[in-house]
Structures are given as C-alpha cells and as structure tokens.
Amino acid sequence: MNTVIEETVESARIFRLNRPERLNAINLEMVEDLVSSFNRAEDDSNVRVVIITGNGRAFSAGADVKEMASMRLEDVVRKGHMPLWERMKTFRKPIIAAVNGVAAGGGLELAMACDIIIAAESAMMGQPEINLGIIPGAGGTQRLTRAIGKYKAMELVLTGKLVPAREMERMGLVSQVVPDSWLMDESLRMAGEIASKSPFAVELAKEAVNRALETTLQQGLDVERRNFYVSLASDDGREGMKAFLEKRKPTWSSKI
C-alpha cells in the first residue's frame, strides 16, 4: 500500500498520508513517497496548490519510532528525513496543512513546513519528543519558536504536552480552526481562492514572506522590493492592473 495517496480536485493536489494503522507515522518510505509527490506536483502546471492531510484519525503522530530506534547514527545523519524537508523548502507552490486528529513531533513539524495550517476542532498538536529522551529535529525548536514566541515554545518542547487546535490558533500557529466535517471543504476553498490569483505573483509573494523569517528586516525589505518590481513588470502584473481599470476579471498568462 502506498504511504501517500494523491488526489486532484480542480487545481489542488491532495496528499493523504496513508499509514493509518500507525497514525501516519513518518518512515523512510513515506519520505520517499512525499518527495516524489512534490516533484510531480511541481512539474504539473495544472496544480496550483498542494494540501497535505492524514488518512484515518490522525494527521501524523510523528516519526516512526520503531524504525528510527533501529537506524544507525550514520544513516540518520546521511539521509533520514532530510530529503523531505529540503524538498518542501524549495517547493515553489503554496502548501496547506489540513490537520485532522493528532499532529505530534514530526507530524507537527511537517505541518509547520507548510505555508498555511488549517486544523479541525478535535486536532491536538505538540512536540512530545522530550518524553522519549530526545528533542525535536525537524523544526520543532525553530519554526515553533518563530511562530509562537520563545516562552510558549519552550513550555511545549520541555513538557512534551499536546494542546488543542484552538489554543494553537490563539498562539498564532494555526490560521483557522473549523469543525471536523468542514476541514477539507475549507482547505479546498482556500486552495481555490489562492489558485485564482496570478501563479507568478503567488510564487513571488511566498518567497518574500518566507524570507522574513530568515533575514534581517532590511534584507527582507530588499527581497520584497525586488519581487515587487518583478511582479510589476510581469505580464500578469500588467494584465491585473489593466483588468482593474477596465473593471473586469484578469486573465493570467503565467504558469508555475
């Protein structure tokens, strides 16, 4: 059975993590399958947005502890899950995490590697690695801290507790929380809204926002200004402004 099930709904490509019997724990096979899925989605110009969700009652309970405990240190360092995080980092299209059920450890880190997080009301999230005598290794101490601040991140990382999606929304990690039955509908609605924009402008905007977390303010402003000039001079930029003045919907010509 494939560890990732792909489904296309209009311009959105859905990746369903498919190890429900293990609460979609991330193993090396899933890493390889997700990397392949992202490669296909990036090469398909009809795909504008990717949505990641879990099959069954969990988004992902994290790394497959049984597999990880049996791996040699050399294998963890040389390969491990790093190919997935690198692939997501360079992926040019928006990624929405539709978090159902538990998103813990590497599962939460997977969600945080996405661009937008939408969570079901019943979702529980956290970084419980400390309970195993280890620490987060794929962004749990870095992305979480940048999203919710040092002191709340320190509390979650050091206690290992899981917190409800509503609390994560209040802390600023989750974009919105919806009733469980609305999760995919709302994720697809947002994907459709994003897909209606200029693909080139979306790519430039995603890059600029992401750089805000990685640079000084001045460096980030420089990236933003460069991308603004590029968008302004692009075919889509000219078409968008012309359509606005003519009071009509724009017709985008760019692909991604």
Coordinates of C-alpha atoms in Angstrom, one line a residue:
M1 CA 0.0 0.0 0.0
N2 CA 1.4 3.4 -1.0
T3 CA 2.2 5.6 2.0
V4 CA 0.8 8.7 0.2
I5 CA -2.4 8.8 -1.8
E6 CA -2.7 11.5 -4.3
E7 CA -6.0 13.1 -5.4
T8 CA -6.6 16.1 -7.7
V9 CA -9.5 18.4 -7.1
E10 CA -9.6 21.2 -9.7
S11 CA -6.3 23.0 -9.3
A12 CA -5.4 21.4 -5.9
R13 CA -3.4 18.3 -5.4
I14 CA -4.2 16.5 -2.1
F15 CA -1.5 14.3 -0.5
R16 CA -3.1 11.9 2.1
L17 CA -0.6 10.4 4.4
N18 CA -1.6 6.7 4.3
R19 CA -0.3 4.7 7.3
P20 CA -3.5 4.9 9.4
E21 CA -2.6 1.8 11.3
R22 CA 0.5 3.6 12.6
L23 CA -1.3 7.0 12.9
N24 CA 0.5 8.0 9.8
A25 CA 3.9 7.9 11.4
I26 CA 6.6 9.1 9.0
N27 CA 9.0 6.4 7.9
L28 CA 11.6 6.4 5.2
E29 CA 9.2 5.0 2.6
M30 CA 6.8 7.9 3.3
V31 CA 9.6 10.4 3.0
E32 CA 10.5 9.0 -0.5
D33 CA 6.8 8.9 -1.5
L34 CA 6.2 12.5 -0.4
V35 CA 9.3 13.7 -2.2
S36 CA 8.1 12.0 -5.4
S37 CA 4.6 13.5 -4.9
F38 CA 6.1 17.0 -4.5
N39 CA 8.2 16.5 -7.6
R40 CA 5.2 15.5 -9.7
A41 CA 3.1 18.4 -8.3
E42 CA 5.8 21.0 -9.1
D43 CA 6.2 19.7 -12.7
D44 CA 2.4 19.8 -13.3
S45 CA 1.4 23.3 -14.3
N46 CA -2.3 22.5 -13.6
V47 CA -1.5 22.1 -9.9
R48 CA -1.6 25.5 -8.2
V49 CA -1.8 24.4 -4.5
V50 CA -0.9 21.3 -2.5
I51 CA -2.9 20.2 0.5
I52 CA -1.5 17.6 3.0
T53 CA -3.8 15.7 5.3
G54 CA -3.9 12.4 7.1
N55 CA -5.9 9.3 6.2
G56 CA -7.8 8.0 9.3
R57 CA -7.9 9.5 12.7
A58 CA -4.5 11.3 12.7
F59 CA -2.6 13.8 10.6
S60 CA 0.7 12.3 11.8
A61 CA 1.9 11.1 15.1
G62 CA 5.4 11.9 14.1
A63 CA 8.4 9.9 13.1
D64 CA 8.2 6.1 13.1
V65 CA 9.9 5.4 16.5
K66 CA 10.3 1.7 15.8
E67 CA 12.2 2.4 12.5
M68 CA 14.1 5.3 14.0
A69 CA 15.3 3.3 17.0
S70 CA 16.8 0.7 14.8
M71 CA 18.6 3.1 12.4
R72 CA 22.4 3.6 12.7
L73 CA 23.5 7.1 13.5
E74 CA 25.3 7.3 10.2
D75 CA 22.1 6.6 8.3
V76 CA 20.1 9.2 10.3
V77 CA 22.8 11.8 9.6
R78 CA 23.3 11.0 5.9
K79 CA 19.7 10.5 4.9
G80 CA 16.9 10.2 7.5
H81 CA 14.0 12.6 6.8
M82 CA 16.1 15.4 5.5
P83 CA 15.2 14.9 1.8
L84 CA 11.6 15.7 2.6
W85 CA 12.4 18.9 4.5
E86 CA 14.7 20.1 1.7
R87 CA 12.1 19.3 -1.0
M88 CA 9.4 21.3 0.9
K89 CA 11.8 24.2 1.5
T90 CA 12.4 24.6 -2.3
F91 CA 8.8 23.8 -3.4
R92 CA 7.5 27.0 -5.2
K93 CA 3.7 26.4 -4.9
P94 CA 1.7 27.1 -1.7
I95 CA 1.2 24.1 0.7
I96 CA -1.8 23.9 3.0
A97 CA -1.7 21.5 6.0
A98 CA -5.2 20.3 6.8
V99 CA -4.6 18.9 10.3
N100 CA -7.0 16.2 11.4
G101 CA -6.6 14.4 14.7
V102 CA -3.1 14.3 16.2
A103 CA -0.1 16.2 14.8
A104 CA 2.7 15.4 17.1
G105 CA 6.5 15.6 16.9
G106 CA 7.5 15.1 13.2
G107 CA 3.8 15.4 12.3
L108 CA 3.6 18.9 13.7
E109 CA 7.0 19.7 12.1
L110 CA 5.5 18.5 8.8
A111 CA 2.6 20.9 9.3
M112 CA 4.9 23.7 10.2
A113 CA 6.9 23.1 7.0
C114 CA 3.7 24.0 5.1
D115 CA 2.7 27.6 4.3
I116 CA -0.8 27.6 5.9
I117 CA -2.2 25.4 8.7
I118 CA -6.0 24.8 8.9
A119 CA -7.0 22.5 11.8
A120 CA -10.0 20.5 12.7
E121 CA -11.5 21.4 16.1
S122 CA -10.6 18.0 17.5
A123 CA -6.9 18.2 16.5
M124 CA -4.2 18.0 19.2
M125 CA -0.8 19.3 18.5
G126 CA 2.6 19.3 20.2
Q127 CA 6.3 18.3 20.4
P128 CA 6.4 15.2 22.7
E129 CA 10.0 14.1 21.8
I130 CA 11.2 15.0 25.3
N131 CA 9.2 12.1 26.6
L132 CA 11.4 9.8 24.6
G133 CA 14.6 11.4 25.9
I134 CA 15.3 13.2 22.6
I135 CA 14.4 16.6 21.2
P136 CA 12.7 17.8 18.0
G137 CA 14.9 17.5 15.0
A138 CA 13.0 18.9 12.0
G139 CA 12.0 22.4 13.0
G140 CA 10.2 21.9 16.4
T141 CA 12.6 24.2 18.2
Q142 CA 13.0 26.7 15.4
R143 CA 9.8 27.1 13.4
L144 CA 7.6 26.8 16.5
T145 CA 9.6 29.4 18.4
R146 CA 9.4 31.8 15.5
A147 CA 5.6 31.2 15.3
I148 CA 4.5 31.4 18.9
G149 CA 7.5 33.0 20.7
K150 CA 10.2 31.7 23.0
Y151 CA 8.3 31.1 26.2
K152 CA 5.3 29.2 24.9
A153 CA 7.6 27.2 22.6
M154 CA 9.9 26.4 25.5
E155 CA 6.9 25.2 27.5
L156 CA 5.7 22.9 24.7
V157 CA 9.1 21.5 23.9
L158 CA 10.2 20.9 27.5
T159 CA 6.9 19.4 28.8
G160 CA 6.0 17.5 25.6
K161 CA 2.3 18.1 26.2
L162 CA -0.3 18.2 23.4
V163 CA -2.6 21.2 23.2
P164 CA -5.9 21.7 21.4
A165 CA -6.0 23.3 18.0
R166 CA -7.9 26.3 19.4
E167 CA -5.1 27.1 21.7
M168 CA -2.6 26.8 18.8
E169 CA -4.8 29.2 16.9
R170 CA -4.7 31.7 19.8
M171 CA -0.9 31.4 19.9
G172 CA -0.7 32.2 16.1
L173 CA 0.5 28.9 14.7
V174 CA -2.9 27.8 13.2
S175 CA -4.5 30.0 10.6
Q176 CA -8.0 28.9 11.4
V177 CA -9.9 26.1 13.2
V178 CA -13.0 24.6 11.7
P179 CA -15.5 21.9 12.6
D180 CA -14.1 18.5 11.8
S181 CA -16.5 17.9 9.0
W182 CA -15.6 21.2 7.3
L183 CA -11.8 20.6 7.2
M184 CA -11.3 19.5 3.6
D185 CA -14.1 21.8 2.3
E186 CA -12.4 24.8 3.9
S187 CA -8.9 23.7 2.8
L188 CA -10.2 23.3 -0.8
R189 CA -12.0 26.6 -0.7
M190 CA -8.8 28.4 0.4
A191 CA -6.8 26.5 -2.2
G192 CA -9.3 27.6 -4.9
E193 CA -9.0 31.2 -3.7
I194 CA -5.2 31.1 -4.0
A195 CA -5.4 29.3 -7.3
S196 CA -7.5 32.2 -8.7
K197 CA -4.6 34.6 -8.3
S198 CA -1.6 35.0 -10.6
P199 CA 0.6 31.9 -10.2
F200 CA 3.8 34.1 -10.7
A201 CA 2.7 36.6 -8.1
V202 CA 1.8 33.8 -5.7
E203 CA 5.3 32.4 -6.1
L204 CA 7.0 35.8 -5.6
A205 CA 4.8 36.5 -2.5
K206 CA 5.5 33.1 -0.9
E207 CA 9.2 33.7 -1.3
A208 CA 9.1 37.2 0.2
V209 CA 7.1 36.1 3.3
N210 CA 9.4 33.1 3.9
R211 CA 12.4 35.3 3.7
A212 CA 11.0 37.4 6.5
L213 CA 11.8 34.5 8.9
E214 CA 15.4 34.1 7.6
T215 CA 16.8 37.6 7.2
T216 CA 17.2 40.9 8.8
L217 CA 14.4 43.5 8.2
Q218 CA 16.5 45.3 5.7
Q219 CA 17.4 42.2 3.8
G220 CA 13.7 41.1 3.8
L221 CA 12.7 44.5 2.5
D222 CA 15.2 44.2 -0.3
V223 CA 13.8 40.9 -1.3
E224 CA 10.2 42.3 -1.1
R225 CA 11.2 45.3 -3.2
R226 CA 12.9 43.2 -5.9
N227 CA 9.9 40.8 -6.1
F228 CA 7.5 43.8 -6.3
Y229 CA 9.4 45.3 -9.2
V230 CA 9.4 41.9 -10.9
S231 CA 5.7 41.4 -10.4
L232 CA 5.0 45.0 -11.6
A233 CA 6.8 44.4 -14.9
S234 CA 5.4 40.9 -15.4
D235 CA 2.7 40.1 -18.0
D236 CA 0.4 39.2 -15.1
G237 CA 1.1 42.4 -13.3
R238 CA 0.3 44.5 -16.4
E239 CA -2.8 42.4 -17.0
G240 CA -4.0 42.7 -13.4
M241 CA -3.8 46.5 -13.4
K242 CA -5.4 46.7 -16.8
A243 CA -8.2 44.5 -15.7
F244 CA -8.7 46.6 -12.6
L245 CA -9.0 49.8 -14.6
E246 CA -11.4 48.1 -17.1
K247 CA -13.5 46.7 -14.3
R248 CA -13.2 43.0 -15.4
K249 CA -11.6 39.8 -14.2
P250 CA -8.0 39.4 -15.2
T251 CA -6.8 36.5 -17.4
W252 CA -3.4 35.3 -16.1
S253 CA -0.9 34.0 -18.6
S254 CA 1.8 32.8 -16.2
K255 CA 2.2 29.2 -15.2
I256 CA 4.1 27.6 -12.3

